Tab-separated table of C-alpha atoms in Angstrom:
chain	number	residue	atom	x	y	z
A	222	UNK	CA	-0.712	11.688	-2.945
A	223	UNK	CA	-2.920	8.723	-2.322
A	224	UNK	CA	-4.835	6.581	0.247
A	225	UNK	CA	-3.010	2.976	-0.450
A	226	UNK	CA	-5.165	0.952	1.944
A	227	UNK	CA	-8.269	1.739	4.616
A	228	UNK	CA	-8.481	0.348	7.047
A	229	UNK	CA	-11.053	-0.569	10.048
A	230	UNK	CA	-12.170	-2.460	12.843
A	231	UNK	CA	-14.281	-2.779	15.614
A	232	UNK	CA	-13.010	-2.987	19.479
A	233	UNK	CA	-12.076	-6.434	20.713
A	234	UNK	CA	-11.129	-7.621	24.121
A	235	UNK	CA	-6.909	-8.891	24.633
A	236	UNK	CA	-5.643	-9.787	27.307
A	237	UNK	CA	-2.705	-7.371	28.811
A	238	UNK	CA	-0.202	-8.442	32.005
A	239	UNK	CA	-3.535	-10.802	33.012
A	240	UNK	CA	-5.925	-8.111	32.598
A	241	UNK	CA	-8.950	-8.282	30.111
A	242	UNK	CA	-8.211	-4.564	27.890
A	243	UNK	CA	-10.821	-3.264	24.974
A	244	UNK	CA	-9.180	-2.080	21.796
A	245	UNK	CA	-10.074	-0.452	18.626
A	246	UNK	CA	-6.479	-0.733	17.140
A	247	UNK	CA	-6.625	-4.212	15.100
A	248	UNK	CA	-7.520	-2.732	11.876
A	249	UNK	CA	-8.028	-4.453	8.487
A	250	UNK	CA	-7.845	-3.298	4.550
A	251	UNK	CA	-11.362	-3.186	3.470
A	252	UNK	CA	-12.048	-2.647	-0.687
A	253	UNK	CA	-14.843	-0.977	-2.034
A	254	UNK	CA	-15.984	2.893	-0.961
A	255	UNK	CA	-16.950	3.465	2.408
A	256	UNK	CA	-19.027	6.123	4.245
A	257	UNK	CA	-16.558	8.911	6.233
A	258	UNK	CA	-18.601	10.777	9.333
A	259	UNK	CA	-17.765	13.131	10.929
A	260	UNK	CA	-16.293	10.546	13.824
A	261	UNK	CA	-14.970	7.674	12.414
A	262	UNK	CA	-15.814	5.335	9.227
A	263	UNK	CA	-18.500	3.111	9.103
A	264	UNK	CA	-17.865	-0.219	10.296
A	265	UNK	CA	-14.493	0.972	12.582
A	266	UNK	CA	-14.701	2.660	16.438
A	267	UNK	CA	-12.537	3.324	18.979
A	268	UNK	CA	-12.746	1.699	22.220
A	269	UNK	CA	-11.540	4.595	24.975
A	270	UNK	CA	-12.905	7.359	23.837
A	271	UNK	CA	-11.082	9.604	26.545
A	272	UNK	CA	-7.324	9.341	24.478
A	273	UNK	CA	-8.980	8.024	21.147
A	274	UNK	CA	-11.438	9.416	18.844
A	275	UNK	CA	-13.352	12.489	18.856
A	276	UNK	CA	-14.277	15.833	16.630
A	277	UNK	CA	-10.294	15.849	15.869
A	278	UNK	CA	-9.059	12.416	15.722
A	279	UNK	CA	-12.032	11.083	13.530
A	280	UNK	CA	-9.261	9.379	11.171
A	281	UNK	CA	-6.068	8.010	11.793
A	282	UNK	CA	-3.395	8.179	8.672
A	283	UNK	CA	0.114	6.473	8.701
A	284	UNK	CA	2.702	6.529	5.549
A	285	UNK	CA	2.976	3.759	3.605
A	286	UNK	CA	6.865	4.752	3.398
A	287	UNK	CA	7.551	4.225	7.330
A	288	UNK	CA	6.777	0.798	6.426
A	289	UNK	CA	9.861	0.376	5.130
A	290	UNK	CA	11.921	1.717	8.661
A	291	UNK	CA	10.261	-0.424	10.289
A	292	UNK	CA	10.423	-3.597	8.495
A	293	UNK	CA	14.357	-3.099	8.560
A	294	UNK	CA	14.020	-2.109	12.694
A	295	UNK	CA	11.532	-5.309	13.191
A	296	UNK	CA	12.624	-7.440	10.101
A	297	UNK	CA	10.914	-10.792	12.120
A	298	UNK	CA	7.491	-8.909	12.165
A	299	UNK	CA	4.537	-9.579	9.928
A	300	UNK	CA	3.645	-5.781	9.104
A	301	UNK	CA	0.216	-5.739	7.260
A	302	UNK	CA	-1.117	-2.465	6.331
A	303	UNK	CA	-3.599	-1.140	9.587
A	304	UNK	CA	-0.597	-2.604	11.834
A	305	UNK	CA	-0.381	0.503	13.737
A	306	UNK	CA	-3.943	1.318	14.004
A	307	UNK	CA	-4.416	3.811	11.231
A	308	UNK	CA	-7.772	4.030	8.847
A	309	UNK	CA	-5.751	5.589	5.972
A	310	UNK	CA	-2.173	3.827	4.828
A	311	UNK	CA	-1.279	7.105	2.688
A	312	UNK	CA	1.545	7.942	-0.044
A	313	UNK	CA	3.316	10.752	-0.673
A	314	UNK	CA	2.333	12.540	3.101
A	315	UNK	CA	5.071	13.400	5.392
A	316	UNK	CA	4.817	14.858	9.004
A	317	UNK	CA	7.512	17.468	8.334
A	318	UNK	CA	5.584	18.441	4.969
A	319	UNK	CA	1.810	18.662	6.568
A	320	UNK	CA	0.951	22.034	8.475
A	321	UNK	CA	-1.709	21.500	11.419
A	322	UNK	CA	-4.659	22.744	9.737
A	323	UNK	CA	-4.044	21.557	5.837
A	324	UNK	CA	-7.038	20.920	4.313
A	325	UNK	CA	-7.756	17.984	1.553
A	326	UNK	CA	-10.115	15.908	-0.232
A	327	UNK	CA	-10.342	12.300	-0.473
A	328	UNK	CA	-13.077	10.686	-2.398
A	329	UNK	CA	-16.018	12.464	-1.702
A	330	UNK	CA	-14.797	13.775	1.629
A	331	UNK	CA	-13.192	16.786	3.404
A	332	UNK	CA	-10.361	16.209	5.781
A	333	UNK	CA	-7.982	18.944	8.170
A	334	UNK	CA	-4.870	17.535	9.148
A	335	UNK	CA	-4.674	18.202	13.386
A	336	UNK	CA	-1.910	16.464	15.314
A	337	UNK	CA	0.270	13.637	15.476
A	338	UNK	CA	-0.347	10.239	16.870
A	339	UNK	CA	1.080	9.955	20.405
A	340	UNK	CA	1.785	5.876	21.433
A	341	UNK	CA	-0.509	4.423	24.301
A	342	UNK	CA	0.372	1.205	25.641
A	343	UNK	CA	-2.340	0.127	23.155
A	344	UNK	CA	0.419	-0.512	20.577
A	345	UNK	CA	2.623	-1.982	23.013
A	346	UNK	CA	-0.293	-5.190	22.795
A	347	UNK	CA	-0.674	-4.860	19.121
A	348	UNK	CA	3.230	-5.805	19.124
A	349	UNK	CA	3.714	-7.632	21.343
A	350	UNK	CA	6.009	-5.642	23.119
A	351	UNK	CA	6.402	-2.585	25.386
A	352	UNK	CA	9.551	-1.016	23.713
A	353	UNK	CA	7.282	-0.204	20.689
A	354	UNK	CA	6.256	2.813	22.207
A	355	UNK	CA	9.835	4.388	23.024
A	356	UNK	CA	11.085	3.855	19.529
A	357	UNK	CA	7.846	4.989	18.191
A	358	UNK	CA	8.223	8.423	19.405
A	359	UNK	CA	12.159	8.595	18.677
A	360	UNK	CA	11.214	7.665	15.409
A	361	UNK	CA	8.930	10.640	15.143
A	362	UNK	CA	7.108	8.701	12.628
A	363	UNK	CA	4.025	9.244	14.333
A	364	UNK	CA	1.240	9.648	11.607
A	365	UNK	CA	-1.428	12.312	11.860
A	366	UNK	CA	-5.042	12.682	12.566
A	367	UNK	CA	-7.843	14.658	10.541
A	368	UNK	CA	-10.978	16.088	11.495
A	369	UNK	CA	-13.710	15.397	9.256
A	370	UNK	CA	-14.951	18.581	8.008
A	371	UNK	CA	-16.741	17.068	5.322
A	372	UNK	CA	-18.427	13.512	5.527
A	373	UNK	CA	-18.556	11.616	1.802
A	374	UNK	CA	-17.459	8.064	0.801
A	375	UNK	CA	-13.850	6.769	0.516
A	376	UNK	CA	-12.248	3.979	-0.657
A	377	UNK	CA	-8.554	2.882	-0.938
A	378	UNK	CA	-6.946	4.199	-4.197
A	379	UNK	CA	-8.758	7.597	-3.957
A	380	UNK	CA	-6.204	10.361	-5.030
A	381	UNK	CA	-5.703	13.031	-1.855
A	382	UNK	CA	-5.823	16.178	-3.112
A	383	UNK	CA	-4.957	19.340	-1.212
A	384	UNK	CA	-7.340	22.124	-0.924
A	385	UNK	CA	-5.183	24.078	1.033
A	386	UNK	CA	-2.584	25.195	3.669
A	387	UNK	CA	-2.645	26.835	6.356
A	388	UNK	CA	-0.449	29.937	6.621
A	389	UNK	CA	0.701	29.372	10.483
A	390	UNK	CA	3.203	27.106	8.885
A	391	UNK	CA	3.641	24.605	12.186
A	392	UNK	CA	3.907	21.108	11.025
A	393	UNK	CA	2.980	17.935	12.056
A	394	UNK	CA	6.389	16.722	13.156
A	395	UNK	CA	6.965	20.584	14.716
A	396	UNK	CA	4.510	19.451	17.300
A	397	UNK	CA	5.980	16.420	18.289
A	398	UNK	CA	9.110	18.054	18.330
A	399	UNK	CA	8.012	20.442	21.068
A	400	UNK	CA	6.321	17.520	22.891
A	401	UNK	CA	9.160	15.463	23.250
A	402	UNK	CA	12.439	16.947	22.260
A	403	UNK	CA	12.997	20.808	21.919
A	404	UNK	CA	10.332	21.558	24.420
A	405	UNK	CA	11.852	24.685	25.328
A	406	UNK	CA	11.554	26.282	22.093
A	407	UNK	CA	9.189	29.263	23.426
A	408	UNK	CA	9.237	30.945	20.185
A	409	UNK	CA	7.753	27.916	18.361
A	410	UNK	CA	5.073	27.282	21.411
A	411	UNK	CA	3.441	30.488	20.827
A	412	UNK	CA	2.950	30.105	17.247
A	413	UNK	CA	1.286	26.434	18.095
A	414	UNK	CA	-0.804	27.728	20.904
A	415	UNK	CA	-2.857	30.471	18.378
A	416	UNK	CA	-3.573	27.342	15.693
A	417	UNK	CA	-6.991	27.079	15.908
A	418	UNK	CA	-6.691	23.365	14.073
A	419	UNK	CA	-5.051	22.504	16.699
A	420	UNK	CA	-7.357	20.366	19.370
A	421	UNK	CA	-8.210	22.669	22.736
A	422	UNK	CA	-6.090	19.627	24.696
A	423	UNK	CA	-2.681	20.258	23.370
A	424	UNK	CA	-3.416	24.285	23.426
A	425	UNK	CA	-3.641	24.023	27.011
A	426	UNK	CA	-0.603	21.788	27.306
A	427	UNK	CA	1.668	23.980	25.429
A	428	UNK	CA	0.579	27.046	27.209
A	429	UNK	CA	1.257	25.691	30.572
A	430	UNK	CA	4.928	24.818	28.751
A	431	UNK	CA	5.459	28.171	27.896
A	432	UNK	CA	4.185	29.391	31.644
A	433	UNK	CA	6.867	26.860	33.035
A	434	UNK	CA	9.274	28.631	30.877
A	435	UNK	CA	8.839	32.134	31.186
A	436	UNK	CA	7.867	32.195	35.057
């Protein structure tokens, strides 16, 4: 496994549907090691901090091998790595391989994985179009976040190494699963609700699920 690019940027101001919007999701490669907090990388932030950022979302990774689906699904699109917002263009990490709550260093850091990426009409602008977001999810190649759980420097090329996994065994790509497809799958939402990785947000979204289910 292996961080292929990172990637940052600071908000800017686009225009959406005549409206001014601030964004933190044009990202660019940057070379050389840079510092990891516990929030976000130096030199990168995120510009609504109500949907973005945070304790849990402090870094935003995407597969370098989705690049490929989507360059066949978009083959007129430029596709530059940081195109859909993430800090770390990875190898070798799949969301039906990572368990909410797998732990590994990069560089000199300490990273948990946490949960996937859910589209805002943020990518939508970044583009260029609104349909983005609905093939986005059916793709269910939607990245994952990690909290920072120790801050050190990074730098694209690092090796990720896995320190370990966590034993509830509920992936990545099991959570978007009972977000937007098998949402009925009770057995599955009790497991997720008891991950303690897993941000107090979607918790309290998956419980209220499994009240609409059983009651």
């Amino acid at each position: 496994m292996k961080l292929i690019s990172l990637n940052v940027g600071l908000p800017r101001i686009v225009e959406s549907n005549g409206e001014p919007v601030a964004t933190g999701i044009f990202k660019e490669p940057k070379q050389g090691p840079i510092m990891l907090r516990t929030l976000n990388l130096d030199g990168d932030r995120q510009a609504d901090l109500t949907v973005h950022g945070g304790v849990s979302k402090a870094v935003y990774a995407y597969p370098v091998e989705h690049y490929e689906f989507w360059k066949r699904e978009l083959p007129e699109m430029e596709l530059p790595y940081g195109m859909f917002g993430e800090n770390f263009t990875t190898e070798g990490m799949s969301e039906d391989a990572l368990n909410v709550g797998d732990r590994f260093r990069v560089g000199e850091a300490e990273l948990m994985v946490t949960e996937p990426r859910l589209p805002c009409y943020k990518l939508g602008i970044k583009f260029g179009r609104t349909d983005i977001l609905r093939r986005f999810l059916q793709s269910r190649r939607t990245g994952f976040y990690f909290a920072v759980v120790k801050e050190g420097k990074v730098e694209a090329g690092n090796e990720i190494e896995l320190l370990s996994r966590d034993a509830n065994n509920i992936t990545i790509a099991d959570i978007t699963r009972l977000y937007a497809f098998e949402r009925d799958d009770v057995e599955t939402l009790r497991r997720a609700v008891k991950l303690e990785a897993l941000s107090d947000s979607w918790r309290e979204y998956f419980q209220k699920q499994i009240h609409k289910l059983t009651h």
